[in-house]
PDB file of N, CA and C in Angstrom:
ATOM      1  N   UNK A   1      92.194  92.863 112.592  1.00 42.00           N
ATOM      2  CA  UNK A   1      91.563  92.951 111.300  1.00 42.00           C
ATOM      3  C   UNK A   1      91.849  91.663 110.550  1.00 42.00           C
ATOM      4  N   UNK A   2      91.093  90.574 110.719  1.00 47.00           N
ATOM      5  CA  UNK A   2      91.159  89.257 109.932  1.00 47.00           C
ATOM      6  C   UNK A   2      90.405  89.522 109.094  1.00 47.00           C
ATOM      7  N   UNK A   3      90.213  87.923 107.719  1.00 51.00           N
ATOM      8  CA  UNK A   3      90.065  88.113 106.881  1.00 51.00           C
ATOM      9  C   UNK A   3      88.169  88.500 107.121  1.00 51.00           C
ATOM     10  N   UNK A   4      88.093  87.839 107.940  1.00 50.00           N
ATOM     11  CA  UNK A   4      86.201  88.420 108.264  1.00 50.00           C
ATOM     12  C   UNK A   4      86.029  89.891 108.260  1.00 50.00           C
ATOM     13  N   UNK A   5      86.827  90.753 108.845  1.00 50.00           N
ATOM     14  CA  UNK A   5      86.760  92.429 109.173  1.00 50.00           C
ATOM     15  C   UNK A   5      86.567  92.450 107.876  1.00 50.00           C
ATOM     16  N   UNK A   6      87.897  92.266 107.050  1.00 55.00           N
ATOM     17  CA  UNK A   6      87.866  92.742 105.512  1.00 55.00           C
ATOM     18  C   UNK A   6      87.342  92.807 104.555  1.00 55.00           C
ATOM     19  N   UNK A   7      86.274  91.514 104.696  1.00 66.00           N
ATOM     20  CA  UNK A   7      85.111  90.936 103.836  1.00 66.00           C
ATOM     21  C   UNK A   7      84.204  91.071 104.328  1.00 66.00           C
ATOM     22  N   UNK A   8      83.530  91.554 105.316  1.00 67.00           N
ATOM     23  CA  UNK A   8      82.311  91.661 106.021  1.00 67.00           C
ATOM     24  C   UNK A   8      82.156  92.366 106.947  1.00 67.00           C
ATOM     25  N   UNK A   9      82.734  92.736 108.310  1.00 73.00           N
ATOM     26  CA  UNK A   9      82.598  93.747 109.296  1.00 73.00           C
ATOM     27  C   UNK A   9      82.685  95.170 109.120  1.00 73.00           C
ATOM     28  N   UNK A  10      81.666  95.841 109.636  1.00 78.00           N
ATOM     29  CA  UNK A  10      82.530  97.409 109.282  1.00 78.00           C
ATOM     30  C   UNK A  10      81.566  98.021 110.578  1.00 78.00           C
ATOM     31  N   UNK A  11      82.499  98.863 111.402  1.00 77.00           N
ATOM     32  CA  UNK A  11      81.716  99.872 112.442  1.00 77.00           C
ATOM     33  C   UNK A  11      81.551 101.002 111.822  1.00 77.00           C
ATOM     34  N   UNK A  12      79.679 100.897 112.040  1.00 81.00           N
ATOM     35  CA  UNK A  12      79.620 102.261 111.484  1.00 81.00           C
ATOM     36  C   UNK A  12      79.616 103.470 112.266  1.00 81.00           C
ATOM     37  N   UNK A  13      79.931 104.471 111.459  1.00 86.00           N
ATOM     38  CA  UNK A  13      79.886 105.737 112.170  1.00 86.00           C
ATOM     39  C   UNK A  13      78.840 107.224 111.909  1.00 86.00           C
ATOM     40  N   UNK A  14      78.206 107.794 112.151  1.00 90.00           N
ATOM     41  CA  UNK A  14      77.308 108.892 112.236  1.00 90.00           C
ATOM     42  C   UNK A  14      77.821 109.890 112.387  1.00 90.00           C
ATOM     43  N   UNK A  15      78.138 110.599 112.004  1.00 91.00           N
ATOM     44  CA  UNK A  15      78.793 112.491 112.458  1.00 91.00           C
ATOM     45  C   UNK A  15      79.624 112.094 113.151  1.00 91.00           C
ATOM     46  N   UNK A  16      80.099 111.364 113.391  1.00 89.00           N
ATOM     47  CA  UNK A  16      81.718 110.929 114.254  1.00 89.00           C
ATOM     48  C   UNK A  16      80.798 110.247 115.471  1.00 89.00           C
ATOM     49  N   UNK A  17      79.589 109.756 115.621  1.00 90.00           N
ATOM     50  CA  UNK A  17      79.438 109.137 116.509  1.00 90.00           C
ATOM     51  C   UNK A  17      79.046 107.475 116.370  1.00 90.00           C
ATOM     52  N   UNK A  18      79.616 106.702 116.873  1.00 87.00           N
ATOM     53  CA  UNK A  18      79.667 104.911 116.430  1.00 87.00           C
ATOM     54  C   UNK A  18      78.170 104.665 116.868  1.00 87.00           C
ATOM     55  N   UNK A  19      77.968 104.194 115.649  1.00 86.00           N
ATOM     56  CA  UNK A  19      76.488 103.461 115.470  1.00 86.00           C
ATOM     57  C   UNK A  19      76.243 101.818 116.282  1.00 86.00           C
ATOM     58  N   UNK A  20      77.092 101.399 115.670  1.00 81.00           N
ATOM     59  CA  UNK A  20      76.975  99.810 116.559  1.00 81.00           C
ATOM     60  C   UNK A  20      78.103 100.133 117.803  1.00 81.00           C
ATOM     61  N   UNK A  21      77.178  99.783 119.065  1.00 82.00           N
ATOM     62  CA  UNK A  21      77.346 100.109 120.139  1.00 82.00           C
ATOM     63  C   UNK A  21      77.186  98.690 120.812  1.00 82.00           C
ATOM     64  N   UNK A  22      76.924  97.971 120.268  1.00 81.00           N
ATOM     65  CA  UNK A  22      76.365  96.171 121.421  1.00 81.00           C
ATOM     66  C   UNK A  22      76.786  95.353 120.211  1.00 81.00           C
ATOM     67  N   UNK A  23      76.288  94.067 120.268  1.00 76.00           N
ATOM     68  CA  UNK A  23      76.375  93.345 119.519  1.00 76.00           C
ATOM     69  C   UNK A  23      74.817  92.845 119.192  1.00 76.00           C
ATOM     70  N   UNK A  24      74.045  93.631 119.186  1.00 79.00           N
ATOM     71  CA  UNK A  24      72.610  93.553 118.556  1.00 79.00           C
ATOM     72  C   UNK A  24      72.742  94.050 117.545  1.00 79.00           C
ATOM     73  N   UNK A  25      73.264  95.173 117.089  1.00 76.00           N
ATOM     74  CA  UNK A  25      73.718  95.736 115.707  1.00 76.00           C
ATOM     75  C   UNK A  25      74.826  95.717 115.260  1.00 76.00           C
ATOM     76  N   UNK A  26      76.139  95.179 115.645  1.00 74.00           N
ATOM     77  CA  UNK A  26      77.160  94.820 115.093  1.00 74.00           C
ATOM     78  C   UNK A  26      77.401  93.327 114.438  1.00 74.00           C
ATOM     79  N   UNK A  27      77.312  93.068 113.492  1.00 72.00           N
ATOM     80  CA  UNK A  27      77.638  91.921 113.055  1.00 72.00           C
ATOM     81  C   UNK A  27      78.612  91.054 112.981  1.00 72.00           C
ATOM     82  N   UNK A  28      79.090  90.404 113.712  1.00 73.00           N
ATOM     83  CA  UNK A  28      80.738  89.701 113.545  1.00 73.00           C
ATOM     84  C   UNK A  28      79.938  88.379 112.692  1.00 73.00           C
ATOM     85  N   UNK A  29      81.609  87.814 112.394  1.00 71.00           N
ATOM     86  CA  UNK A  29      81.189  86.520 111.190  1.00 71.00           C
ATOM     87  C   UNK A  29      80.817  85.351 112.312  1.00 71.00           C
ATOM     88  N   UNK A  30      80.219  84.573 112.402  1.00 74.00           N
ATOM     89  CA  UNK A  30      80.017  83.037 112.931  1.00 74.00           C
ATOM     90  C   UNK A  30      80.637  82.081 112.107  1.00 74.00           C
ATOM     91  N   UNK A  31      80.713  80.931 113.076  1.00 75.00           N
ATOM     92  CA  UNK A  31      81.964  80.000 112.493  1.00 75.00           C
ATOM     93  C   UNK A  31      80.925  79.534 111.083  1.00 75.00           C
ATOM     94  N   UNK A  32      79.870  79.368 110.679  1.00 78.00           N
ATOM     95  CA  UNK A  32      79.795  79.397 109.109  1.00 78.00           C
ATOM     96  C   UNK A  32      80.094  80.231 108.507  1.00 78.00           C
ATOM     97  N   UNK A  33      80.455  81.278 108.797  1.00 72.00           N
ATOM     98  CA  UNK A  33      81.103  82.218 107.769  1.00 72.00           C
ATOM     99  C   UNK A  33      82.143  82.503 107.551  1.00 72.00           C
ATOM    100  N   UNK A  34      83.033  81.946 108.131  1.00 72.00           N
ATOM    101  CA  UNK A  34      84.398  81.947 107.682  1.00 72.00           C
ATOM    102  C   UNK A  34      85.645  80.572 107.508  1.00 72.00           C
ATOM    103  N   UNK A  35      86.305  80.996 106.933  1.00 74.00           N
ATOM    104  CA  UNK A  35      86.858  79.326 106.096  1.00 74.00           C
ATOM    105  C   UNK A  35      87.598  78.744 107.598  1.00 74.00           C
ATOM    106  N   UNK A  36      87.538  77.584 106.874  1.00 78.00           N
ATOM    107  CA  UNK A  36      87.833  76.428 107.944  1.00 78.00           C
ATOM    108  C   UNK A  36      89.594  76.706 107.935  1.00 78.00           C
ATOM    109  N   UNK A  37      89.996  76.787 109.146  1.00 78.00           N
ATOM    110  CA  UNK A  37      91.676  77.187 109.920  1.00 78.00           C
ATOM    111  C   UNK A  37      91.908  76.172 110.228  1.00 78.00           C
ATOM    112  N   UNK A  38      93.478  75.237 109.158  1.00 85.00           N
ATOM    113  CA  UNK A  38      93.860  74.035 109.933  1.00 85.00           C
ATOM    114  C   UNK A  38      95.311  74.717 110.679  1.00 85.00           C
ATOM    115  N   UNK A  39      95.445  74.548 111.803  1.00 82.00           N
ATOM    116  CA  UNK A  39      96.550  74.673 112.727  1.00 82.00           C
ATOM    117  C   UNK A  39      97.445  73.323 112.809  1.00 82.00           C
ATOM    118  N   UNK A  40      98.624  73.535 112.688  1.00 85.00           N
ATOM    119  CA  UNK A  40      99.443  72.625 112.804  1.00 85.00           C
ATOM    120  C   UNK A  40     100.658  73.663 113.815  1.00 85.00           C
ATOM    121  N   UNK A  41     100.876  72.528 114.856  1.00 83.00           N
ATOM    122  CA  UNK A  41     102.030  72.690 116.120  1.00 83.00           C
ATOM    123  C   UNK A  41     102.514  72.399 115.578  1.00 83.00           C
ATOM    124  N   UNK A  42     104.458  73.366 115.742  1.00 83.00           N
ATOM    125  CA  UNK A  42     105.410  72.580 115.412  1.00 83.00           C
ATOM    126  C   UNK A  42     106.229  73.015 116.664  1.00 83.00           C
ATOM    127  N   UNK A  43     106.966  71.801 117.223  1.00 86.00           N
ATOM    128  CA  UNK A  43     107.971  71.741 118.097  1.00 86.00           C
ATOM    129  C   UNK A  43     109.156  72.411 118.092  1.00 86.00           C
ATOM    130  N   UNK A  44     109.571  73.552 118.781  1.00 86.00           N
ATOM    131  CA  UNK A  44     111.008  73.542 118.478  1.00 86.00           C
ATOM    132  C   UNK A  44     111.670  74.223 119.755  1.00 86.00           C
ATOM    133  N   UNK A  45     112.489  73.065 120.238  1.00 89.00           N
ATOM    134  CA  UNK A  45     113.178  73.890 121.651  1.00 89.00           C
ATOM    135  C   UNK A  45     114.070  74.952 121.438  1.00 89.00           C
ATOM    136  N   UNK A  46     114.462  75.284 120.475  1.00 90.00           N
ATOM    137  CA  UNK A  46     115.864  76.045 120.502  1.00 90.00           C
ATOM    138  C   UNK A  46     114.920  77.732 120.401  1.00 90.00           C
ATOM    139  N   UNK A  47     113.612  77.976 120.103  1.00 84.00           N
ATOM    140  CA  UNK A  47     112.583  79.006 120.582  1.00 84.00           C
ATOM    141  C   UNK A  47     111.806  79.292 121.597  1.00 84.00           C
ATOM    142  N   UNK A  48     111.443  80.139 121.972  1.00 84.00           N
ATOM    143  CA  UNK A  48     110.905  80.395 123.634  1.00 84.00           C
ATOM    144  C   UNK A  48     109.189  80.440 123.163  1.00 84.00           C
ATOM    145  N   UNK A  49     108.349  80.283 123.390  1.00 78.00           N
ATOM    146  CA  UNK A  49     107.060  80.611 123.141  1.00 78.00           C
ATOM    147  C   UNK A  49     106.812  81.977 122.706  1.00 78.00           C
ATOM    148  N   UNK A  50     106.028  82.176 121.387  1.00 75.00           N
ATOM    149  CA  UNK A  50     105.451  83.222 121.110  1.00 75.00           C
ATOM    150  C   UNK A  50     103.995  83.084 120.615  1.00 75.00           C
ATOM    151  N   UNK A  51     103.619  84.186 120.645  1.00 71.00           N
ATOM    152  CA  UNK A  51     102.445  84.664 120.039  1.00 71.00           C
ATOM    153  C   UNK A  51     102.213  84.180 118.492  1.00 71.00           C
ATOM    154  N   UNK A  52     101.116  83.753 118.104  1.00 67.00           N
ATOM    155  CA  UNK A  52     101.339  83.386 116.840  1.00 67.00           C
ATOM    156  C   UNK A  52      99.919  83.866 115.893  1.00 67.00           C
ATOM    157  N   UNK A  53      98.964  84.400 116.565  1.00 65.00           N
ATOM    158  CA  UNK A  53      97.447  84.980 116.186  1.00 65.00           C
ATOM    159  C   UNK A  53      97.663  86.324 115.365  1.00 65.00           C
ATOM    160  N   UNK A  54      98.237  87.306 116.363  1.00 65.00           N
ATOM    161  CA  UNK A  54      98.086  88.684 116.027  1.00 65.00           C
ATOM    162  C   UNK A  54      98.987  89.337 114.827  1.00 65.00           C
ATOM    163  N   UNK A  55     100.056  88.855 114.506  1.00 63.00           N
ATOM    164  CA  UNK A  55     101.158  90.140 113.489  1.00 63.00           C
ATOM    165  C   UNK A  55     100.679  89.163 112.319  1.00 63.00           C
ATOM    166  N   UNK A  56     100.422  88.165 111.829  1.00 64.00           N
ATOM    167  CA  UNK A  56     100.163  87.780 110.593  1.00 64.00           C
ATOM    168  C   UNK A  56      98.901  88.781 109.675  1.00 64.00           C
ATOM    169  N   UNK A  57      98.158  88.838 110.778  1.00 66.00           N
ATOM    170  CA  UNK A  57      96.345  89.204 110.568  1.00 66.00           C
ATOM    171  C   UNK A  57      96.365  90.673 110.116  1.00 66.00           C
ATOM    172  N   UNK A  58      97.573  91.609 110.586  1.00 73.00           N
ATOM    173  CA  UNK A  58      97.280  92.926 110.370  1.00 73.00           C
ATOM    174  C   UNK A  58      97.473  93.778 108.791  1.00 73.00           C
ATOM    175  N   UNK A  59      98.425  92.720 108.027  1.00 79.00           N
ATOM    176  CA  UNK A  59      98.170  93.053 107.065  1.00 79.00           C
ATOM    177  C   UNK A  59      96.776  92.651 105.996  1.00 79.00           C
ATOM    178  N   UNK A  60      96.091  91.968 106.635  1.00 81.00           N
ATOM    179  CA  UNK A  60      95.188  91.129 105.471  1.00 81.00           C
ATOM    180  C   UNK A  60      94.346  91.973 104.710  1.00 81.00           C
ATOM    181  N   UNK A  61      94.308  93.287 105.296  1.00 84.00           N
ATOM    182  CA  UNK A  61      93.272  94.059 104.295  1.00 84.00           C
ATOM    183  C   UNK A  61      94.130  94.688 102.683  1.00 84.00           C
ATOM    184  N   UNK A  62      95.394  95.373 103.453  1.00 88.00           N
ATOM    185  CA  UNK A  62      96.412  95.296 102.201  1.00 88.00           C
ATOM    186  C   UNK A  62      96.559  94.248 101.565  1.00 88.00           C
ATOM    187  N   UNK A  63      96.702  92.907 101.171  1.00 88.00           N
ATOM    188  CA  UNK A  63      97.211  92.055 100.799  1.00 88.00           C
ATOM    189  C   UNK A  63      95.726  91.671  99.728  1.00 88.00           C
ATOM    190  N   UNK A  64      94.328  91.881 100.292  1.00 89.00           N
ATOM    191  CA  UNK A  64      93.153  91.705  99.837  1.00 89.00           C
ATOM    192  C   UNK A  64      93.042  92.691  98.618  1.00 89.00           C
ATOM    193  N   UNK A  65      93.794  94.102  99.474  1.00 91.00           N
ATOM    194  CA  UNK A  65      92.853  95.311  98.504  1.00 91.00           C
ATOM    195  C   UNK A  65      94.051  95.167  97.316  1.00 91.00           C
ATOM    196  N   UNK A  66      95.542  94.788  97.540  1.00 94.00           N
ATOM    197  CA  UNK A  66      96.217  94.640  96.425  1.00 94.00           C
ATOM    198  C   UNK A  66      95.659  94.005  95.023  1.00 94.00           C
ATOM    199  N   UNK A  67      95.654  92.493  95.753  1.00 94.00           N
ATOM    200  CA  UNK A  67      94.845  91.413  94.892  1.00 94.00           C
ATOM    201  C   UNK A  67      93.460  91.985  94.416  1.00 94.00           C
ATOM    202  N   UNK A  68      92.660  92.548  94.664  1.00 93.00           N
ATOM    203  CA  UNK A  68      91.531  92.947  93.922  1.00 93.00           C
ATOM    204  C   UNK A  68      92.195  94.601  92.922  1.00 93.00           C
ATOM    205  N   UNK A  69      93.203  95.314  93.085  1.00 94.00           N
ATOM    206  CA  UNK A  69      93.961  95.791  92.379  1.00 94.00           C
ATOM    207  C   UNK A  69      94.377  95.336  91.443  1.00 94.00           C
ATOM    208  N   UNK A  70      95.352  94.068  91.479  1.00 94.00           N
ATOM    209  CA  UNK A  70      96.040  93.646  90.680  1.00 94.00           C
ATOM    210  C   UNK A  70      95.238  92.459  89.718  1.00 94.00           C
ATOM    211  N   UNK A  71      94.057  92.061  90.345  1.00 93.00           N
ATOM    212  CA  UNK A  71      92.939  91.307  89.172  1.00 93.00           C
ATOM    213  C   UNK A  71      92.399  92.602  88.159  1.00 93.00           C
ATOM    214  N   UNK A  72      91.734  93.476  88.478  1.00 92.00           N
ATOM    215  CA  UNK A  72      90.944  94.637  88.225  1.00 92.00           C
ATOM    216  C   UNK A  72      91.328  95.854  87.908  1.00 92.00           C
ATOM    217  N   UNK A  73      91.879  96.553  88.269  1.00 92.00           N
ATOM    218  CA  UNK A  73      92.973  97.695  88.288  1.00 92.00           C
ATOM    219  C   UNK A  73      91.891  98.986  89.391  1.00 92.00           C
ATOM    220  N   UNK A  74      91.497  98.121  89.798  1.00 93.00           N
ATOM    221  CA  UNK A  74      90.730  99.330  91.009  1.00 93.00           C
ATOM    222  C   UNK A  74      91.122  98.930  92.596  1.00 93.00           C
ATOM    223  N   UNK A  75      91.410 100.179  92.943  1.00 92.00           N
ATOM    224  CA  UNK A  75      92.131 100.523  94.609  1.00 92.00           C
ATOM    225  C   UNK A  75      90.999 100.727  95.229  1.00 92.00           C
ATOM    226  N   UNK A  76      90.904  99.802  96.165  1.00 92.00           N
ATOM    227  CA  UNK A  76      89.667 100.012  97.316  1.00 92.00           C
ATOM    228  C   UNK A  76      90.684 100.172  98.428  1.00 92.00           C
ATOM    229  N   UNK A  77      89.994 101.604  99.231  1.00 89.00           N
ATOM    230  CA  UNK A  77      90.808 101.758 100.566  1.00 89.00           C
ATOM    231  C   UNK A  77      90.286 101.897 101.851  1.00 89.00           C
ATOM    232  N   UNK A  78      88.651 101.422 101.872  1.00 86.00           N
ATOM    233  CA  UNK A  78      88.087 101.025 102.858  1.00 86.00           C
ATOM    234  C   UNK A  78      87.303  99.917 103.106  1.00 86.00           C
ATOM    235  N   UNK A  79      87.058  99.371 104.143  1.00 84.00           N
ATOM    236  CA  UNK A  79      86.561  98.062 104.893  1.00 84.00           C
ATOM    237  C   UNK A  79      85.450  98.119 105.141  1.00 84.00           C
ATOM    238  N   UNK A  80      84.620  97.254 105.114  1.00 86.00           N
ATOM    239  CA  UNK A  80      85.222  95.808 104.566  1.00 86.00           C
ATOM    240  C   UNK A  80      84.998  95.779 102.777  1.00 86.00           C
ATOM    241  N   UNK A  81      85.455  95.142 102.534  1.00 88.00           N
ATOM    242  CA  UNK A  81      85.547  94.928 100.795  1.00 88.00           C
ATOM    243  C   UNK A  81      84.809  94.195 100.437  1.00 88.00           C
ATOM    244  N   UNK A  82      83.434  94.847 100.687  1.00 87.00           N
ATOM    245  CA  UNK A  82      82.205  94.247  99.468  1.00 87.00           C
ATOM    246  C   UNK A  82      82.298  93.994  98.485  1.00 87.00           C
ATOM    247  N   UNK A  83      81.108  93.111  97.980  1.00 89.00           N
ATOM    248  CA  UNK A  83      80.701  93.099  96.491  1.00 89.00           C
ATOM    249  C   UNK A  83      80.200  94.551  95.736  1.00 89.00           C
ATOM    250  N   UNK A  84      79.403  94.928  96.426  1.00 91.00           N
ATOM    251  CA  UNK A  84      79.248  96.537  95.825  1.00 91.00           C
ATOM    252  C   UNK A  84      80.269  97.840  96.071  1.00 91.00           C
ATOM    253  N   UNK A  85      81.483  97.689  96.932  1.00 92.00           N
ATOM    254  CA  UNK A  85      82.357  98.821  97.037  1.00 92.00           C
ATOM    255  C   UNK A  85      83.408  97.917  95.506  1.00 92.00           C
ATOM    256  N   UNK A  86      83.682  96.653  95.785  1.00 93.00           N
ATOM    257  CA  UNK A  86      84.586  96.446  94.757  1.00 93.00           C
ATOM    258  C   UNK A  86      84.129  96.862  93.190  1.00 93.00           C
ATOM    259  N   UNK A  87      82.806  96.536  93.011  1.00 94.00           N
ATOM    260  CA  UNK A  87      81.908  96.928  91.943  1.00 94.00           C
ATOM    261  C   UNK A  87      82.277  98.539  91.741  1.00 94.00           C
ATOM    262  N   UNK A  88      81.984  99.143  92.236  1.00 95.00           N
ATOM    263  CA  UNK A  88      81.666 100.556  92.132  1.00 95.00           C
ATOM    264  C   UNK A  88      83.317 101.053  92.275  1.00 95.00           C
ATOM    265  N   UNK A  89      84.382 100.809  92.995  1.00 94.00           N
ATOM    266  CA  UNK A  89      85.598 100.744  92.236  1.00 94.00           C
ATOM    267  C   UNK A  89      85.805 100.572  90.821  1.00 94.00           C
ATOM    268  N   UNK A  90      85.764  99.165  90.733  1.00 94.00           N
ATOM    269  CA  UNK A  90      86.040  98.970  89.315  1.00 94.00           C
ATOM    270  C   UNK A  90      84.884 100.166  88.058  1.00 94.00           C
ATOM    271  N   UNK A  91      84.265 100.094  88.292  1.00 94.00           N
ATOM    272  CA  UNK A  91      83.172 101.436  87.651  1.00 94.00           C
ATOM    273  C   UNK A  91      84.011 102.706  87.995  1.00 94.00           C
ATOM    274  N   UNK A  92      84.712 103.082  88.740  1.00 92.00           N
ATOM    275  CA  UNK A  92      85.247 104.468  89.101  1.00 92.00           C
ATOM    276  C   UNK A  92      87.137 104.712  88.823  1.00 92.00           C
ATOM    277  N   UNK A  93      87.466 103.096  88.100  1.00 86.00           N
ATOM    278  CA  UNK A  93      88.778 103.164  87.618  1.00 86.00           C
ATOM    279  C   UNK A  93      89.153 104.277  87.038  1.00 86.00           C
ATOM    280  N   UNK A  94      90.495 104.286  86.696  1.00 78.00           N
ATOM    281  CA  UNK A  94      90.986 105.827  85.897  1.00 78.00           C
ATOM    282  C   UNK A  94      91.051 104.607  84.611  1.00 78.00           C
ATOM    283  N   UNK A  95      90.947 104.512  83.099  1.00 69.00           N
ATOM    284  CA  UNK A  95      90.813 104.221  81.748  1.00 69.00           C
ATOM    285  C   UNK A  95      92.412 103.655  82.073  1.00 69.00           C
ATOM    286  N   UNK A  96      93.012 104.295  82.026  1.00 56.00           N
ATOM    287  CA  UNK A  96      94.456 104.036  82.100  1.00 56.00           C
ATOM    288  C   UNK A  96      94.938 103.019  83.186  1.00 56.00           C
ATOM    289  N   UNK A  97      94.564 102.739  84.131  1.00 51.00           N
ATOM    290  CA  UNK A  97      95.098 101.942  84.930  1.00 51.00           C
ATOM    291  C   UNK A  97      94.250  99.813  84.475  1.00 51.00           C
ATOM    292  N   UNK A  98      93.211  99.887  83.472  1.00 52.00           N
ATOM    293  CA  UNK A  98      92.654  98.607  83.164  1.00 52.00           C
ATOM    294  C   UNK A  98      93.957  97.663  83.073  1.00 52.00           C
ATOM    295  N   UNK A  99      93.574  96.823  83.326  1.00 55.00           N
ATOM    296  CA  UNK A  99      94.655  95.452  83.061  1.00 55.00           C
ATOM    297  C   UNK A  99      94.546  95.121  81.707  1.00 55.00           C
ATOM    298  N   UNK A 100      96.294  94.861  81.202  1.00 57.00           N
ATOM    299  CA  UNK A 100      96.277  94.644  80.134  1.00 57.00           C
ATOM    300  C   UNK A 100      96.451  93.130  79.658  1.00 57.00           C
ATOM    301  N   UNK A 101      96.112  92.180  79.203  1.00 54.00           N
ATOM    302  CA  UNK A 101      96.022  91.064  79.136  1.00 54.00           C
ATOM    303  C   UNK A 101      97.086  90.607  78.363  1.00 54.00           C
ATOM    304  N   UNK A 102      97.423  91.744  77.801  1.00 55.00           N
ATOM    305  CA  UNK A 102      98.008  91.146  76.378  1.00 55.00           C
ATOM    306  C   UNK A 102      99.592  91.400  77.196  1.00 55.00           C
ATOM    307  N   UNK A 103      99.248  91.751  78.339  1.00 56.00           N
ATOM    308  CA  UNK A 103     101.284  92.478  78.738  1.00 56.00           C
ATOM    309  C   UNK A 103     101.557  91.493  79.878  1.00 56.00           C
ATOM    310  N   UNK A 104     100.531  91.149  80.486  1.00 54.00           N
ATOM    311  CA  UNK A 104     100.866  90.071  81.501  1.00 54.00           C
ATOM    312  C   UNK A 104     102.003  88.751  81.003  1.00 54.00           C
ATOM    313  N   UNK A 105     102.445  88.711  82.002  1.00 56.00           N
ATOM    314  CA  UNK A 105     103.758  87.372  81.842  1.00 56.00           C
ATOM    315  C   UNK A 105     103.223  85.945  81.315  1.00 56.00           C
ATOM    316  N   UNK A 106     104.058  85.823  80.714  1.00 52.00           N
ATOM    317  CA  UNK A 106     103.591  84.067  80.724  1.00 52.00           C
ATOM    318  C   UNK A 106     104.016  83.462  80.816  1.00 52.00           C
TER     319      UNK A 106
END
């Protein structure tokens, strides 16, 4: 679940049966659609080779749906996080949870 799943991918489903079945109807992002990844190697013998793709990526939808929480005061808890699910969140806030401007740190 990278930041593309979160912002754009979603498998759909029908009565519990998956709609996108190929990639004729599933949409993944193409390299214009998602931000440019600079990688930098760093050397270090005193570590054995690891994996470095997969455990960063799994939080990114939490970390997204926080931040659109903590701008907004609306909890989105499904994927991907549109413009119209974040919309219609923020429209479906509880009154009480709005951000207060005046309490934020400075």
């Amino acid at each position: 679940m990278g930041l593309g799943y979160t912002l754009s991918e979603e498998l759909r489903f029908l009565g519990g049966e998956v709609l996108d079945r190929n990639f004729g109807t599933y949409e993944i992002p193409s390299f214009s659609r998602v931000p440019r990844i600079e990688v930098v190697f760093v050397k270090n013998d005193a570590l054995a080779p690891q994996g470095g793709g997969e455990p960063p990526i799994t939080t990114t939808g939490a970390v997204i749906a926080n931040a659109i929480f903590d701008a907004t005061g609306a909890r989105l808890f499904r994927l991907p996080m549109t413009p119209d699910r974040v919309r219609a969140a923020i429209a479906a806030r509880p009154a009480a949870r709005l951000p207060d401007a005046a309490a934020a740190p400075i």
